Amino acid sequence: MKRIRISRCGAQLMGAQAPRRPICPHAAQRQDVAPHHHRIQLRWASSLMAAARKPNEIEIDPAEEAAEESSIDLSEALTASSTAKPPQPPPETLPSPHPSRALKSAKLAALRSRLSLPPRFPLQTLARTLVHPSADPNPHFNNGSMSILGANLLGYYTTEHLLCNYPRLPMSVVFAAQYAYIGPKALATIASEWGIEAAAEPGGEVDPGLLQFKRARSGDEDFPSALKEVKAPWKWNVTTTHKIVSSDEFGSTKARPDPQQLTGQPVPIEEAAQSFVRALIGSLYLHLGSPLVKRFYRDHFLSRHLDLNKLFDFRTPTRDLSRLCAREGFEAPVARLISETGRLSRHPVFVVGVYSGKDKLGEGSGSSLDEARIRAAAAALKGWYLYKPLEVTVPSSLEGEVDTSKWKPNMVDCGEVIV
Amino acid sequence: MASKRPIRTLFSVASTSVRPSRSIARSCPETSTCAFSTSTASFGPEYETEAAERPRWQQTPVRMVAPFRIRPQPKGPAFKVNEDPRRLDEAYVKMLGPNGDKLLSEEVKWLAITHKSFDHGRRGFNDRLAFLGRRIVSLQTSLALLNSSTPSFLGTGAQQDGYGRAAFQHAALSGLAGLTTEAKDDVLSRSRLAPIAERYGLDKVTRWKPKRADNLQGSGQESVLSTSLYAIIGALALERGGEVANKVTQDKILSPLGFTFA
């Protein structure tokens, strides 16, 4: 039988394959790239085996050295054996995967391309953003610092978007809208939409593309106290204005735990996912710069729809509206019945409009006259508070910009009406 | 109504003597929103309808003022609030530089230093401006902490790491070790910001109402001054853009706190 000639093998017919990954500039120092010279290869292999036996010593056999002909080979061999690092400890002993494993993770590469991030964003940083401080306490290996920066960026961009587009929004609604856009639950939802899966237990052997954190089991006694409700000791009534300087961007009443405080403590998955999304924003800013982060924010956060008019909760809209008209110099509001039906039946409908002089400020319908009047006043107040200018330039659009011709000063409203 | 008129004026005179700082203007405050009303504002005969236009910061809206005060005056001395535009401009020049008083429009200049406690919030307050300003200052502080980390932080941490790992090195990530919540809380605490605000004279021009005029510290002056400081930054951001606001934050707030910028 004739032997098949090598030229008919399929692999050779395919042509030269492009390298899957760009050549790493640090390849010479990496353990898994073998040096090309055969003598160094032998020595490298033997030094590796020796190092495996004794992790802290690298044997250089003087008998082998003497057998060498050239001094150049000797110096090459010496440098090769000295730069060959001691082999890494077994992955199970590490708290999180070694950074070098990030380059081999399919999940990380897929995540990077799914988020349309440019290839110059390192996979090692992406791997680091997935490690919560509860999994790995070393600040150089977890996402604590990056999540602080990311939280600041998200807060800034969301605040300027809300205040420029809705200049009259009351403060409590601003807090609620911030929570809806970038709060813990929203970020956890976004993380799951991006396809982030969590590792069952953190460790060095898990896939670097999984979210790693120490899980809090349900019914656990040792829930971190930092995440529990903190009862205010003597300040039982913190005003909205005071929350602006003392609390976080959502005006929350309980103290926000510091990421580094949570080292080693079990956390819920929501906390870890929130930390990941923030850390991702922070790392994008550091590696890729603010224009790209703004585009990312616009694509992933501002594209989410939020019904601001559902965030309002009026207690006495009629009184608020009356004070608002007095403040602005309008005529006092008067409620007038526009139309009605079924007054004596079981389901009447009254349509009431609130008028200031001849202008109708708002209209509402209800099954009683009072209900309709209150709904009309609430609609009038929403019409005032939800005013939106047509064209808006946000402050961050001028950062790093030389051309300031497109800048349009934003409207600054004096504040919501205080009764 | 002629018989009632003398009594009404008697009350108004009495009330002015009790509240010397309040000026009761008998004119219709014309705000920009009045222009959109299709019906003319009609007032009763007891008000004189002058066409004088008073800005919002200068007087409390006429229809929100009760004819006389029912509640007793608070205990302690009265707190005098600045009403002079020139003193306000001086404070802005002190803080923002030679043209500091021209950076913001007149209404916003007053709004930024008006706390919610002033005049029961009827002349506007700086809540929203302070909210935005705090976000900007917080972000700039984080960036300053990142850039100011000492080279010792650049170490791989392999010696400190008990597992002998070397962290991934990149120029962009070099300052991350310096960014912690403790560091930020230290920098941006109210007890450190209030003296900076006092240095710029904001404690003389901030309009607020302390609980006790003889115990301003106990009434929360630190918090009110921090709010004013943040609000000025927020106002600059909304009216002049993020670049100006960031620059002012770095030069006027973070530099006095010890950061250096290139």
XYZ file of C-alpha atoms in Angstrom, chain B:
262
model
C -63.391 98.200 53.344
C -62.350 101.665 54.428
C -62.940 100.931 58.107
C -60.643 97.952 57.972
C -57.791 99.767 56.283
C -56.376 101.579 59.347
C -56.341 98.339 61.344
C -54.557 96.576 58.540
C -51.870 99.225 58.321
C -51.513 99.195 62.107
C -50.794 95.512 62.006
C -48.342 95.884 59.174
C -46.416 98.583 61.029
C -46.349 96.498 64.195
C -45.131 93.486 62.312
C -42.361 95.436 60.641
C -41.085 96.585 64.021
C -41.042 93.032 65.276
C -39.246 91.708 62.188
C -36.742 94.344 61.158
C -35.023 92.165 58.602
C -38.162 91.387 56.647
C -39.209 93.982 54.131
C -42.786 93.683 53.095
C -42.966 94.647 49.504
C -46.347 95.593 48.249
C -45.567 94.826 44.690
C -46.403 91.882 42.515
C -43.300 89.734 42.028
C -43.059 89.135 38.354
C -41.275 85.929 37.653
C -40.542 84.462 34.291
C -43.406 82.020 34.691
C -45.954 84.818 34.923
C -45.317 85.578 31.290
C -47.013 82.325 30.280
C -50.193 82.908 32.184
C -53.047 83.935 29.927
C -55.022 85.649 32.664
C -53.751 88.733 34.463
C -52.991 88.256 38.117
C -55.609 90.057 40.129
C -54.974 91.150 43.666
C -57.288 92.492 46.269
C -57.599 96.190 46.968
C -55.321 95.986 50.009
C -52.265 95.425 47.821
C -50.703 98.218 45.843
C -50.051 97.015 42.364
C -46.644 98.410 41.507
C -44.850 97.114 38.491
C -41.580 96.877 40.411
C -39.748 93.693 39.616
C -37.918 92.243 42.565
C -35.666 89.258 42.001
C -36.592 86.058 43.765
C -33.621 86.082 46.069
C -34.387 89.490 47.430
C -37.829 89.032 48.893
C -40.097 86.277 49.964
C -43.128 85.953 47.621
C -45.879 88.333 48.646
C -48.711 85.856 48.769
C -46.721 83.520 51.001
C -46.331 86.042 53.785
C -48.890 86.020 56.570
C -50.127 89.464 57.670
C -48.874 88.915 61.233
C -46.877 86.332 63.152
C -48.731 83.996 65.484
C -45.930 81.808 66.822
C -43.620 83.249 69.487
C -40.165 84.353 68.447
C -37.432 81.746 69.015
C -35.274 82.003 72.117
C -31.881 83.587 71.925
C -30.557 86.457 69.848
C -31.736 87.060 66.305
C -29.501 85.804 63.520
C -28.595 88.453 60.987
C -28.301 87.262 57.400
C -26.401 89.047 54.663
C -28.494 90.922 52.096
C -25.807 92.967 50.420
C -24.907 91.833 46.890
C -21.464 93.414 47.205
C -20.475 91.294 50.178
C -21.633 88.227 48.306
C -19.531 89.212 45.298
C -16.529 89.698 47.539
C -16.924 86.186 48.894
C -17.139 84.777 45.376
C -14.075 86.707 44.298
C -12.248 85.392 47.349
C -13.149 81.844 46.431
C -13.096 81.775 42.657
C -10.547 84.407 41.750
C -10.668 87.875 40.172
C -13.739 87.320 38.004
C -15.429 84.999 40.443
C -18.516 87.141 40.794
C -19.195 86.992 37.043
C -19.049 83.229 36.654
C -22.602 82.633 37.822
C -25.833 84.469 37.121
C -27.255 86.626 39.880
C -30.078 84.350 40.958
C -27.832 81.307 41.014
C -25.176 83.149 42.995
C -27.687 83.711 45.771
C -29.311 80.328 45.422
C -26.049 78.480 45.884
C -25.469 79.888 49.359
C -29.075 79.694 50.528
C -29.826 76.800 52.832
C -33.277 75.241 53.041
C -33.739 76.589 56.549
C -33.660 80.175 55.296
C -37.068 81.769 55.037
C -38.701 78.334 55.225
C -37.453 77.526 51.746
C -39.627 80.149 50.109
C -36.770 81.828 48.268
C -35.286 78.611 46.975
C -32.467 76.506 48.367
C -29.309 74.798 47.263
C -30.207 71.141 47.770
C -29.901 70.026 44.173
C -26.812 72.075 43.517
C -25.155 70.583 46.587
C -26.101 67.086 45.461
C -24.425 67.520 42.089
C -21.492 69.345 43.636
C -20.852 66.556 46.090
C -20.811 63.983 43.277
C -18.245 66.072 41.399
C -16.057 66.636 44.457
C -16.266 62.961 45.370
C -15.150 61.898 41.915
C -12.318 64.406 41.805
C -11.156 63.242 45.231
C -11.061 59.636 44.037
C -9.033 60.641 40.994
C -6.702 62.725 43.133
C -6.164 59.812 45.518
C -5.408 57.590 42.538
C -2.857 59.960 41.109
C -1.212 60.784 44.382
C -0.334 57.242 45.467
C 3.302 56.903 46.428
C 5.531 54.583 44.387
C 5.670 52.119 47.259
C 2.164 51.181 46.352
C 3.424 50.197 42.963
C 5.015 47.120 44.455
C 3.627 43.866 43.214
C 2.573 43.023 46.716
C 4.151 39.656 46.212
C 6.046 40.019 49.455
C 2.902 40.889 51.406
C 0.748 38.333 49.642
C 0.928 35.136 51.590
C 0.602 33.054 48.465
C 3.583 34.428 46.588
C 1.491 35.829 43.748
C 2.502 38.770 41.626
C -0.332 41.093 40.683
C -1.000 42.081 37.089
C 0.921 45.267 36.424
C -0.379 48.070 34.267
C 0.312 51.785 34.241
C -3.388 52.554 34.452
C -3.864 50.554 37.648
C -0.875 51.891 39.525
C -2.675 54.201 41.918
C -5.483 51.911 42.985
C -4.012 50.937 46.326
C -4.387 54.493 47.587
C -8.116 54.598 46.916
C -9.952 53.386 49.990
C -13.106 54.555 51.669
C -11.208 55.506 54.827
C -8.921 57.772 52.847
C -11.867 59.436 51.147
C -13.839 59.861 54.349
C -10.812 61.479 55.948
C -10.442 63.910 53.083
C -14.061 64.864 52.642
C -15.243 65.017 56.226
C -17.384 67.989 57.191
C -14.906 69.027 59.866
C -12.285 69.532 57.155
C -14.508 71.207 54.605
C -16.100 73.727 56.952
C -12.801 75.539 57.722
C -12.132 75.813 53.995
C -15.528 77.406 53.503
C -14.817 79.791 56.367
C -11.541 80.714 54.764
C -13.425 81.930 51.711
C -15.840 83.876 53.879
C -18.824 81.685 53.085
C -19.881 81.642 56.723
C -20.590 85.389 56.482
C -22.744 85.188 53.362
C -24.514 81.833 53.713
C -28.205 82.386 54.297
C -29.605 79.976 56.858
C -31.492 79.880 60.105
C -29.623 78.361 63.041
C -31.492 76.768 65.893
C -29.597 78.984 68.328
C -27.855 82.059 67.000
C -25.415 81.981 69.928
C -24.457 78.352 69.277
C -23.843 78.075 65.570
C -21.662 75.008 65.904
C -24.375 73.146 67.769
C -26.925 74.284 65.202
C -25.011 72.454 62.492
C -22.968 75.196 60.890
C -20.425 72.690 59.587
C -23.048 70.849 57.611
C -24.549 74.070 56.234
C -21.163 75.402 55.137
C -20.255 72.118 53.462
C -23.577 72.255 51.633
C -22.798 75.783 50.431
C -19.373 74.747 49.229
C -20.728 71.774 47.305
C -23.547 73.897 45.912
C -21.143 76.451 44.428
C -19.361 73.632 42.614
C -22.662 72.234 41.387
C -23.779 75.647 40.171
C -20.547 76.098 38.247
C -21.025 72.704 36.645
C -24.564 73.465 35.519
C -23.877 76.963 34.272
C -20.296 76.744 33.067
C -19.625 73.079 32.432
C -17.731 70.217 33.982
C -14.283 71.472 33.062
C -14.622 74.666 35.096
C -16.181 72.816 38.023
C -13.402 70.206 38.077
C -10.748 72.886 37.925
C -12.280 74.844 40.784
C -12.630 71.663 42.845
C -8.987 70.836 42.368
C -7.680 74.353 42.990
C -9.992 75.604 45.687
C -11.051 72.534 47.640
C -8.557 69.727 47.156
C -5.397 71.797 47.071
C -6.076 73.294 50.510
C -6.652 69.733 51.715
C -3.164 68.757 50.662
C -3.384 67.371 47.142
C -1.073 68.602 44.419
C -1.997 68.695 40.778
C 0.241 68.979 37.746
